[in-house]
Coordinates of C-alpha atoms in Angstrom, one line a residue:
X5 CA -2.4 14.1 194.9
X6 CA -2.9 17.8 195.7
X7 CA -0.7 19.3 198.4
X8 CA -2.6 20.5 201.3
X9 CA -0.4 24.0 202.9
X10 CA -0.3 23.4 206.8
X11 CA 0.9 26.6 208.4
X12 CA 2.0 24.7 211.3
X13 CA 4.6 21.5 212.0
X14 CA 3.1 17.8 211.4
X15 CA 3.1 17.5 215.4
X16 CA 0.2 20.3 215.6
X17 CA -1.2 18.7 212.5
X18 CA -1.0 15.6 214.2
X19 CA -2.5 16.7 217.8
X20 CA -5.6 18.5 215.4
X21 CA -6.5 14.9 214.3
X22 CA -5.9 13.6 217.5
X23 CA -8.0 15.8 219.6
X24 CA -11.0 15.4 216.8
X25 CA -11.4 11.8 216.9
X26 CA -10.9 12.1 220.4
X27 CA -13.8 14.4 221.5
X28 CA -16.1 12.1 218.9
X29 CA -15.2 9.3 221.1
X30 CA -16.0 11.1 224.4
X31 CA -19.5 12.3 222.6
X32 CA -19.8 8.5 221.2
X33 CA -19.7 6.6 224.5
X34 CA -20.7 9.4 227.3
X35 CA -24.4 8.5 226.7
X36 CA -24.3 5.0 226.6
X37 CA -24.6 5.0 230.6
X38 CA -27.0 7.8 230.3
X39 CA -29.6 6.8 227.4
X40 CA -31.1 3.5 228.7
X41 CA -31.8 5.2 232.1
X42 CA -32.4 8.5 231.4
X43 CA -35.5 7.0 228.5
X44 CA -36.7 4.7 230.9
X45 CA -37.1 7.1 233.7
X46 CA -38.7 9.7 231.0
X47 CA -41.3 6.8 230.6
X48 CA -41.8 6.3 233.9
X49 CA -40.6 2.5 233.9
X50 CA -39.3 0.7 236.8
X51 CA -39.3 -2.8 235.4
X52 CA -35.0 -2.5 234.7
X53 CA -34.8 -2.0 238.5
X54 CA -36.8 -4.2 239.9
X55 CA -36.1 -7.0 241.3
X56 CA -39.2 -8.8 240.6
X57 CA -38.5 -8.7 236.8
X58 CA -37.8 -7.7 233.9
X59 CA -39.0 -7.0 230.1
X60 CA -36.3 -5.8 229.0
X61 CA -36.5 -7.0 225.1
X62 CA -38.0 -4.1 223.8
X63 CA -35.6 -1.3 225.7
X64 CA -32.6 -3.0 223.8
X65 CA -34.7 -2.8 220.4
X66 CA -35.1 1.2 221.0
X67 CA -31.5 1.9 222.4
X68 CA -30.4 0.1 219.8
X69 CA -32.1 1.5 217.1
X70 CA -31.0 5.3 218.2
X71 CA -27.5 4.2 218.6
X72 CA -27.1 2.9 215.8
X73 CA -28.6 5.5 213.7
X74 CA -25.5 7.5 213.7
X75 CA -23.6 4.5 211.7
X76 CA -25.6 4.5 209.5
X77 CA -25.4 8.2 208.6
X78 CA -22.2 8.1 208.9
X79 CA -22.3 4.2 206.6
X80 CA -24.1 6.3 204.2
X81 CA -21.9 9.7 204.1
X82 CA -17.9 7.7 204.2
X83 CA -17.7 7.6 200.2
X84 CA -18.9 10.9 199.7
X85 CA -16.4 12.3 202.4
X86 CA -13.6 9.9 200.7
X87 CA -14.4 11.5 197.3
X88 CA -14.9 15.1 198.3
X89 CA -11.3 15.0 199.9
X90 CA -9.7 14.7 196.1
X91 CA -11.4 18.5 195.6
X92 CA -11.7 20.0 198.6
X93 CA -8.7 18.8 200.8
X94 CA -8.8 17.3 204.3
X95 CA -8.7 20.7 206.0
X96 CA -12.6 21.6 205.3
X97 CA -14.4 17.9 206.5
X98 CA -11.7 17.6 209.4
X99 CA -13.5 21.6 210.4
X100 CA -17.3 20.7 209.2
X101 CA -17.1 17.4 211.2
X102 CA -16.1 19.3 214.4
X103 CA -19.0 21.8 213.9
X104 CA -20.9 18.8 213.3
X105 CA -20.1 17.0 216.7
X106 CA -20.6 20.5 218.6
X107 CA -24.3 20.9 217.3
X108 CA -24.5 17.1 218.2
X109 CA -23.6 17.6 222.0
X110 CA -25.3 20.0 222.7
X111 CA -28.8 18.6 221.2
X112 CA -27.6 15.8 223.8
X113 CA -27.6 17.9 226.8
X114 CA -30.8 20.2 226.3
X115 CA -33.0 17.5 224.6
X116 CA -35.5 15.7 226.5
X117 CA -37.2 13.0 224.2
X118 CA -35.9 10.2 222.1
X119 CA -36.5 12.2 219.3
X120 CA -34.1 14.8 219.8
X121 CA -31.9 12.3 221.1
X122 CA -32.0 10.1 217.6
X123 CA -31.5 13.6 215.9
X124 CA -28.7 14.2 217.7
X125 CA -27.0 10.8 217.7
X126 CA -27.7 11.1 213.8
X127 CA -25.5 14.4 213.1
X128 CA -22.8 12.8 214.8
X129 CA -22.9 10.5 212.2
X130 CA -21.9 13.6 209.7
X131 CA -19.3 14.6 212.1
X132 CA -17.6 10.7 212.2
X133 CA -17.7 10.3 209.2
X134 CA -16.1 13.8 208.4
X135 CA -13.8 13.8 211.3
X136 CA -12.4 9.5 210.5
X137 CA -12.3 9.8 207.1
X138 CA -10.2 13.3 206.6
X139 CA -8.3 12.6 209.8
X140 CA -6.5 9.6 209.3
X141 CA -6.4 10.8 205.2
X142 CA -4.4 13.6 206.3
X143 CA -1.9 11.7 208.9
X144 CA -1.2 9.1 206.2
X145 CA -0.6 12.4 203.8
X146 CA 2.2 13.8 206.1
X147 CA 3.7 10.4 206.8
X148 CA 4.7 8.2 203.6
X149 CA 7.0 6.4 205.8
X150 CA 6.3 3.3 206.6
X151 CA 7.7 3.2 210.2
X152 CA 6.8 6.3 210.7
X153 CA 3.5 6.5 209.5
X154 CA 2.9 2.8 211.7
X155 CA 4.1 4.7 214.7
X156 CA 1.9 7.9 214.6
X157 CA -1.4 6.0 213.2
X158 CA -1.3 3.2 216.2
X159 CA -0.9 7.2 218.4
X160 CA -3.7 8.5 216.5
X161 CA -5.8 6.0 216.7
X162 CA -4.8 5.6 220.9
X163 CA -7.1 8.9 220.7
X164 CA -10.0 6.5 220.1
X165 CA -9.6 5.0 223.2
X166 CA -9.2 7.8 225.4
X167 CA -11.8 9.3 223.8
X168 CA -13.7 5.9 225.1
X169 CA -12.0 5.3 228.6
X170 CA -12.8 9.1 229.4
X171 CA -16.6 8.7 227.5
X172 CA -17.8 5.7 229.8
X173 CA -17.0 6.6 233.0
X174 CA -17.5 10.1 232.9
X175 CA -21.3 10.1 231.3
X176 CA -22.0 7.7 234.0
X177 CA -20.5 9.7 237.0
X178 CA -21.3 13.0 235.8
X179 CA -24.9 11.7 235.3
X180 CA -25.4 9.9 238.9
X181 CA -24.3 13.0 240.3
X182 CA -24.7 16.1 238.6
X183 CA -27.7 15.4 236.5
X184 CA -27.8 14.7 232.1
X185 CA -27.0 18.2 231.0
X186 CA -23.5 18.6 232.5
X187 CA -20.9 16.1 230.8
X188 CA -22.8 17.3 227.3
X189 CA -21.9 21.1 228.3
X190 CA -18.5 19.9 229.5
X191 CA -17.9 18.3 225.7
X192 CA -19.5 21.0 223.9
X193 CA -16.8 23.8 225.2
X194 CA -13.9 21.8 224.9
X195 CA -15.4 20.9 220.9
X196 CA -15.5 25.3 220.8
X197 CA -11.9 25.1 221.8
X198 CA -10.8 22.9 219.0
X199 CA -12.6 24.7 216.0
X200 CA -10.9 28.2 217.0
X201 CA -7.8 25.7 217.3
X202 CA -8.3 24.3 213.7
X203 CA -8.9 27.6 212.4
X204 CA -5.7 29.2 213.4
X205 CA -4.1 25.9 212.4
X206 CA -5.0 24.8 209.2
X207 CA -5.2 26.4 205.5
X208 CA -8.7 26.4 203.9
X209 CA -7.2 27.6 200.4
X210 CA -8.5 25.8 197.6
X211 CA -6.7 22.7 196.8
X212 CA -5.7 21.5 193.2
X213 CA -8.3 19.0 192.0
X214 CA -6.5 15.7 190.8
X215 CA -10.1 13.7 190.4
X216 CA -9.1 12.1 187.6
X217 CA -6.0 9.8 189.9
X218 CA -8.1 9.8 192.5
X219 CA -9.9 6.0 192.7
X220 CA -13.4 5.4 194.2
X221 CA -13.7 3.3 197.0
X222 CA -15.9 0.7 194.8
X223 CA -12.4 0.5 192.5
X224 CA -10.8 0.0 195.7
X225 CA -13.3 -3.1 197.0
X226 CA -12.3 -5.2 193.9
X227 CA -8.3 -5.5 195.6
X228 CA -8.7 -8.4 197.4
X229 CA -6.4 -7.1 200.1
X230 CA -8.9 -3.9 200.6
X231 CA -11.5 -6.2 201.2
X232 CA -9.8 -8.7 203.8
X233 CA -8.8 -5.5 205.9
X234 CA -12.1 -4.1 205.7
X235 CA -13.4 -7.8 206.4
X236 CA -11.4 -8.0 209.7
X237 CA -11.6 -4.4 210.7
X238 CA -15.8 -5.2 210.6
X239 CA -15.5 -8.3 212.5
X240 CA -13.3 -7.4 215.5
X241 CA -15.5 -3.8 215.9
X242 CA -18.6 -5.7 216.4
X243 CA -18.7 -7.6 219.4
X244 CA -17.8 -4.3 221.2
X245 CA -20.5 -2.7 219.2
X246 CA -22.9 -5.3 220.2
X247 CA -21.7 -4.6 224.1
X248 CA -22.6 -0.9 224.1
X249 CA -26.7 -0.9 224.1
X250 CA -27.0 -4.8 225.3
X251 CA -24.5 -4.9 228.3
X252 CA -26.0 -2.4 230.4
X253 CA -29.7 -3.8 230.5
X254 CA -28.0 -7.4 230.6
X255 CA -26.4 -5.9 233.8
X256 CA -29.3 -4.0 235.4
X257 CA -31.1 -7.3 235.0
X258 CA -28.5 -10.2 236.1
X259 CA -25.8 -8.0 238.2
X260 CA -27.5 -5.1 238.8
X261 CA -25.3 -3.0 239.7
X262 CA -24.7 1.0 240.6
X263 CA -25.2 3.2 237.9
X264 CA -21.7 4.5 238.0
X265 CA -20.5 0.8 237.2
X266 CA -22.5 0.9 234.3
X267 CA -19.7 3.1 232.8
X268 CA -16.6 1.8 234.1
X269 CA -17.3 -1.7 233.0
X270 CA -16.2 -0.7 229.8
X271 CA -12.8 0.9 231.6
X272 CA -11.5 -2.5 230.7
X273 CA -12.4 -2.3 226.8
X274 CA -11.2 1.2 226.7
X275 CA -7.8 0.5 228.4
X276 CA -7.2 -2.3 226.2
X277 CA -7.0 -0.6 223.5
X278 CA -5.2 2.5 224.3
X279 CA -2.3 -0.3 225.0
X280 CA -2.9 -1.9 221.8
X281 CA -2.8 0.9 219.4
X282 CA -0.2 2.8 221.2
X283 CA 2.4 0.0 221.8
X284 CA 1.8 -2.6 219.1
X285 CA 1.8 -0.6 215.9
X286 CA 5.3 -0.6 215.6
X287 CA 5.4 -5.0 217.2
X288 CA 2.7 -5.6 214.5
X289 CA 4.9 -3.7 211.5
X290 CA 8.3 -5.7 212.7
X291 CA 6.3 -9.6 213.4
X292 CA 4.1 -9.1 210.4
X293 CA 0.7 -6.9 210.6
X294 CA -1.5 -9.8 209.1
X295 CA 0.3 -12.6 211.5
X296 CA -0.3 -9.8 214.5
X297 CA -3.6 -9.5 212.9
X298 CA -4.6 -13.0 213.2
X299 CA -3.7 -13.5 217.1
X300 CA -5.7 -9.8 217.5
X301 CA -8.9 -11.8 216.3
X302 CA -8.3 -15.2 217.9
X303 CA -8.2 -13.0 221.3
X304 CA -11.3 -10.7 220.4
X305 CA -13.2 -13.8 219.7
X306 CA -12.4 -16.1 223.1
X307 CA -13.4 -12.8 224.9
X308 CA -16.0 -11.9 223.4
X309 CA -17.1 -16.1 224.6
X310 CA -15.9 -15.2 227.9
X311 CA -17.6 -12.2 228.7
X312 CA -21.6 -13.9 229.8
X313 CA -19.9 -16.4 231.6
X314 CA -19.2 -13.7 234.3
X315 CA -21.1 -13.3 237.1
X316 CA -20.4 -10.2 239.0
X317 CA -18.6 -7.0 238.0
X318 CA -14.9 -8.3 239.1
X319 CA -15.0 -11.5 236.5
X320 CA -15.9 -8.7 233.9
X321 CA -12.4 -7.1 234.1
X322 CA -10.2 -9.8 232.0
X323 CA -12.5 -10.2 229.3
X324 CA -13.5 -6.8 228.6
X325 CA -9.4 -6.4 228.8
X326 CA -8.7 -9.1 226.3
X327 CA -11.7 -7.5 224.1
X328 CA -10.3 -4.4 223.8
X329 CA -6.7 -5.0 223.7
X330 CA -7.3 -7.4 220.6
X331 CA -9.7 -4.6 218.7
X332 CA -6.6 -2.2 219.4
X333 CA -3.6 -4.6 218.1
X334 CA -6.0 -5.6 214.8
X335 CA -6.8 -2.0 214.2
X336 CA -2.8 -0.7 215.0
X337 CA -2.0 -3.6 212.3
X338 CA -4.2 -3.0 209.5
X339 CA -5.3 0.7 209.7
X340 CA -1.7 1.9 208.8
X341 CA -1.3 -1.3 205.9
X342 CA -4.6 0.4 203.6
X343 CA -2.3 3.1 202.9
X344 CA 0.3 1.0 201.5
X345 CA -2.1 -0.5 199.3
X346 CA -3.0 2.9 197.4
X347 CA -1.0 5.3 195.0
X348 CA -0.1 8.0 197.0
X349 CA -0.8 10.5 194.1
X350 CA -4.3 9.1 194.1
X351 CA -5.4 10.2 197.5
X352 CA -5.9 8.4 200.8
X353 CA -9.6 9.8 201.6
X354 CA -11.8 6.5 199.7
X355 CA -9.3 3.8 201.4
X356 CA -10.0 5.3 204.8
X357 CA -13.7 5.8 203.9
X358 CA -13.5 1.9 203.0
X359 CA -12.2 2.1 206.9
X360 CA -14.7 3.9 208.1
X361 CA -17.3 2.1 206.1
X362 CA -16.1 -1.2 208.1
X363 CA -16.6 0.4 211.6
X364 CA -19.6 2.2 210.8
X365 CA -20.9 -1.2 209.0
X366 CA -20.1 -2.7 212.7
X367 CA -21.9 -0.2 214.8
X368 CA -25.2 -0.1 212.8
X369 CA -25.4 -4.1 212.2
X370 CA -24.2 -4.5 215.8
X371 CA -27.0 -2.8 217.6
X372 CA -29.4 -3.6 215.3
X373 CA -29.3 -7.1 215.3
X374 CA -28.4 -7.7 218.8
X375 CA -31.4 -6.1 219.6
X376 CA -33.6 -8.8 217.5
X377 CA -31.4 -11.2 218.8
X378 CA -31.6 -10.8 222.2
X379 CA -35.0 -11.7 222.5
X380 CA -34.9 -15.1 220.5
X381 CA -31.3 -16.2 221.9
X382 CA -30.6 -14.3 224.7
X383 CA -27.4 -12.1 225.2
X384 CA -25.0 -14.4 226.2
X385 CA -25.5 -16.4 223.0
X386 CA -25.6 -13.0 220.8
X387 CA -21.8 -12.8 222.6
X388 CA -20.9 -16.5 221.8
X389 CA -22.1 -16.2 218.5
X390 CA -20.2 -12.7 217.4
X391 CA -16.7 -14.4 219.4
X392 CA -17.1 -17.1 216.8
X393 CA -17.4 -15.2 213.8
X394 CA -14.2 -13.7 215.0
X395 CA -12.2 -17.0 215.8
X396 CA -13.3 -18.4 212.2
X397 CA -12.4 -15.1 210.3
X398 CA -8.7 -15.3 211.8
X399 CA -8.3 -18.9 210.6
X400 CA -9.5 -17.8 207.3
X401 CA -7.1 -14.7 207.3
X402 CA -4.0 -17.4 208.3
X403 CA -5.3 -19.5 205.3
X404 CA -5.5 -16.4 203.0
X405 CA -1.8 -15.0 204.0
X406 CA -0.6 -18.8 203.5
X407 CA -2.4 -18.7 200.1
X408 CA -1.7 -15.0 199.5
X409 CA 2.4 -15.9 199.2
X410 CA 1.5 -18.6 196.9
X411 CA -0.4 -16.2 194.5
X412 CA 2.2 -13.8 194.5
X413 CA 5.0 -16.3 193.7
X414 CA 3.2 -18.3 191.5
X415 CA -0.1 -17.1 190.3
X416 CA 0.9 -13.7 188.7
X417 CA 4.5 -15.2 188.1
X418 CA 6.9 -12.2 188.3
X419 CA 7.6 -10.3 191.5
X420 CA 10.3 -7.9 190.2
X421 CA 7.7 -4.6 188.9
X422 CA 9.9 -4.8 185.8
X423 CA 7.7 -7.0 183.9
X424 CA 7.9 -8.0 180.6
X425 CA 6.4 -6.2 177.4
X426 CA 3.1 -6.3 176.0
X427 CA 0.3 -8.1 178.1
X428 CA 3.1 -8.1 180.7
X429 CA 1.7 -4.5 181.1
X430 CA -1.7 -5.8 182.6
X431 CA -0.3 -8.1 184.3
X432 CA 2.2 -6.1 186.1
X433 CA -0.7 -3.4 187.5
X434 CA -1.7 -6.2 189.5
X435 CA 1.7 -7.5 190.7
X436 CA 2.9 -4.5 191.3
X437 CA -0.1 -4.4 194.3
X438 CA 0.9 -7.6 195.1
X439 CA 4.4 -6.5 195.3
X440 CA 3.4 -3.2 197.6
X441 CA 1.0 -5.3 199.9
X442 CA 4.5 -8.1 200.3
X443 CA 7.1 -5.0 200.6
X444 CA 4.6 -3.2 203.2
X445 CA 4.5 -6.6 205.0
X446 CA 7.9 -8.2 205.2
X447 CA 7.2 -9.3 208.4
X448 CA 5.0 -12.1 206.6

């Protein structure tokens, strides 16, 4: 793989990333509050307010269509970024996606239709898809350790949640109180900051072009390991993803609460997973990332149940916990294990678009069919139903590492990568990946 010159230590590098991914977050969750409301007083609709009743089925089709526009731009954009980064480096998506999310915010805080405001959530999807793939390319770049590189991932990806617990809360205070403009003008200067940051920081030079190591991320789908990341990385995203456009009308018209509480129900979430990036990467490298992997499912899924049982704000608190503590241990686990699956030399950017196709995969199908779904089953059964998928996939992930060590033993034979002659040679390509996957996963 090319070398990418950093004028500065891996710790600036590092808080680069860091701060990018976490002002996408802020951007990605600050108008979840503010959308539903803000549309529905544009239209000049009281029917989420009063207490009379309700139609509330076609509000969660049109919230959830503009929020999940911006996965799927950035569903669409993930390979290209992941095979771009073989050419052009990390440096120059890691800058275009932060230029990206500035024009974003600030179509948030001047627009005034859903038109601008689909626009707007739609460039963001360049700017994720940019700032995820490049970002977490470029941390797994300047850490080929394995501890190492499980430490500062599960800190990286703690950004995330910030990003989230900061995102919530303040797009629904700053909107109760100060009006829609201000949290967007807040997020655009600090995004300012961080370009003239990155531009000091980081070398644009030209890098060497190694396209011909460098595998796509369809090569990459055919290693079943890939795929039963991806798999779980997709499941345990979307009952949060689901949450986001279909909480806050289930709570205006069941709870109804305050519109600052329509932020800081998702405190919970956010908290969650700040813990479980930041304190179980390193657990989840020692007991096993798939085993850790497993029990992060098991407890997305009996939240995810838990959560339309509540009835008032308070009973919202452990569930919304549990939710976002088990997205944060499953993503801590298996975010850092894709990089041991690739040849360095090849290039981290199309396993981390495969990533960042698995979230973004989440946040389009997540909106988009809870919407629909809604209004056949309800919410609480769209919540039952996505908690399910997540209990089965963990049992089929314990069956899969159960069958996984019986492959590797006795399906491809030989685990020494010294193989013997002749077809040995195609035969040890794939137990050599079986062999990195078992060496990156002792804890197994």
């Amino acid at each position: 793989m090319h070398s990418m010159s950093i004028k500065n230590s891996r710790v600036l590098l590092v808080t680069s990333v860091y701060l990018s991914l976490l002002f996408d977050n802020i951007l990605l969750t600050v108008v979840v509050p503010i959308i539903p409301d803000y549309l529905n007083s544009l239209e000049g609709n009281s029917s989420l307010t009063d207490d009379s009743g309700m139609d509330d089925n076609n509000q969660n089709g049109r919230v959830g269509l503009l929020l999940s526009s911006k996965a799927l731009v950035q569903l669409i954009l993930n390979p290209a970024v992941g095979s771009i980064t073989g050419s052009f480096g990390y440096a120059k998506p890691l800058l275009l996606g932060n230029i990206s999310l500035l024009l974003a915010s600030l179509l948030f805080g001047f627009g005034k239709s859903y038109e601008v405001f689909f626009l707007a959530r739609s460039i963001q999807g360049v700017s994720s898809a940019c700032i995820g793939v490049s970002g977490m390319s470029l941390v797994a770049y300047q850490y080929p350790e394995e501890d190492k590189r499980s430490k500062i991932m599960g800190f990286v990806l703690g950004s995330i949640a910030l990003g989230v617990l900061i995102g919530y809360p303040m797009g629904s205070i700053l909107y109760d109180f100060e009006g829609k403009t201000a949290p967007f003008i807040l997020i655009s200067g600090l995004i300012m900051l961080l370009i003239g940051f990155q531009l000091i920081l980081l070398d644009f030079e030209p890098a060497e072009q190694n396209e011909k190591r460098q595998q796509s991320w369809m090569h990459l789908l055919l290693n079943p390991w890939i795929l039963m990341i991806a798999g779980s990385i997709w499941v345990s995203t979307t009952p949060m993803a689901i949450l986001e456009p279909c909480l806050p009308i289930w709570l205006m018209g069941h709870i109804k609460p305050e519109k600052w509480q329509l932020g800081t129900v998702f405190i919970p979430d956010s908290v969650g997973y700040l813990i479980g990036t930041n304190f179980f990467g390193m657990v989840a490298y020692g007991y096993g990332r798939r085993k850790t992997a497993v029990i992060a499912l098991l407890l997305v899924g009996l939240s995810a149940i838990a959560i339309p049982a509540a009835d008032s704000m308070t009973q919202l608190i452990i569930p919304h916990l549990g939710l976002g503590l088990g997205i944060g241990i499953a993503d801590a686990a298996l975010v850092p294990l894709l990089a041991s699956l690739v040849n360095p030399s090849a290039g981290y950017g199309p396993v981390y678009s495969i990533q960042q196709i698995a979230v973004s995969l989440a946040y389009f199908l997540g909106p988009m069919a809870s919407g629909e779904l809604v209004k056949s089953i309800g919410f609480p059964w769209v919540m039952r139903v996505a908690g399910l998928a997540n209990v089965i996939y963990c049992i089929a992930l314990a069956y899969l590492s159960i069958e996984r060590g019986s492959a590797v033993l006795n399906g491809d034979g030989i685990r020494d990568r010294k193989e013997y002659d002749t077809f040995g040679n195609a035969i040890q390509k794939r137990s050599t990946e079986y062999q990195r996957f078992y060496d990156s996963d002792d804890g197994l």
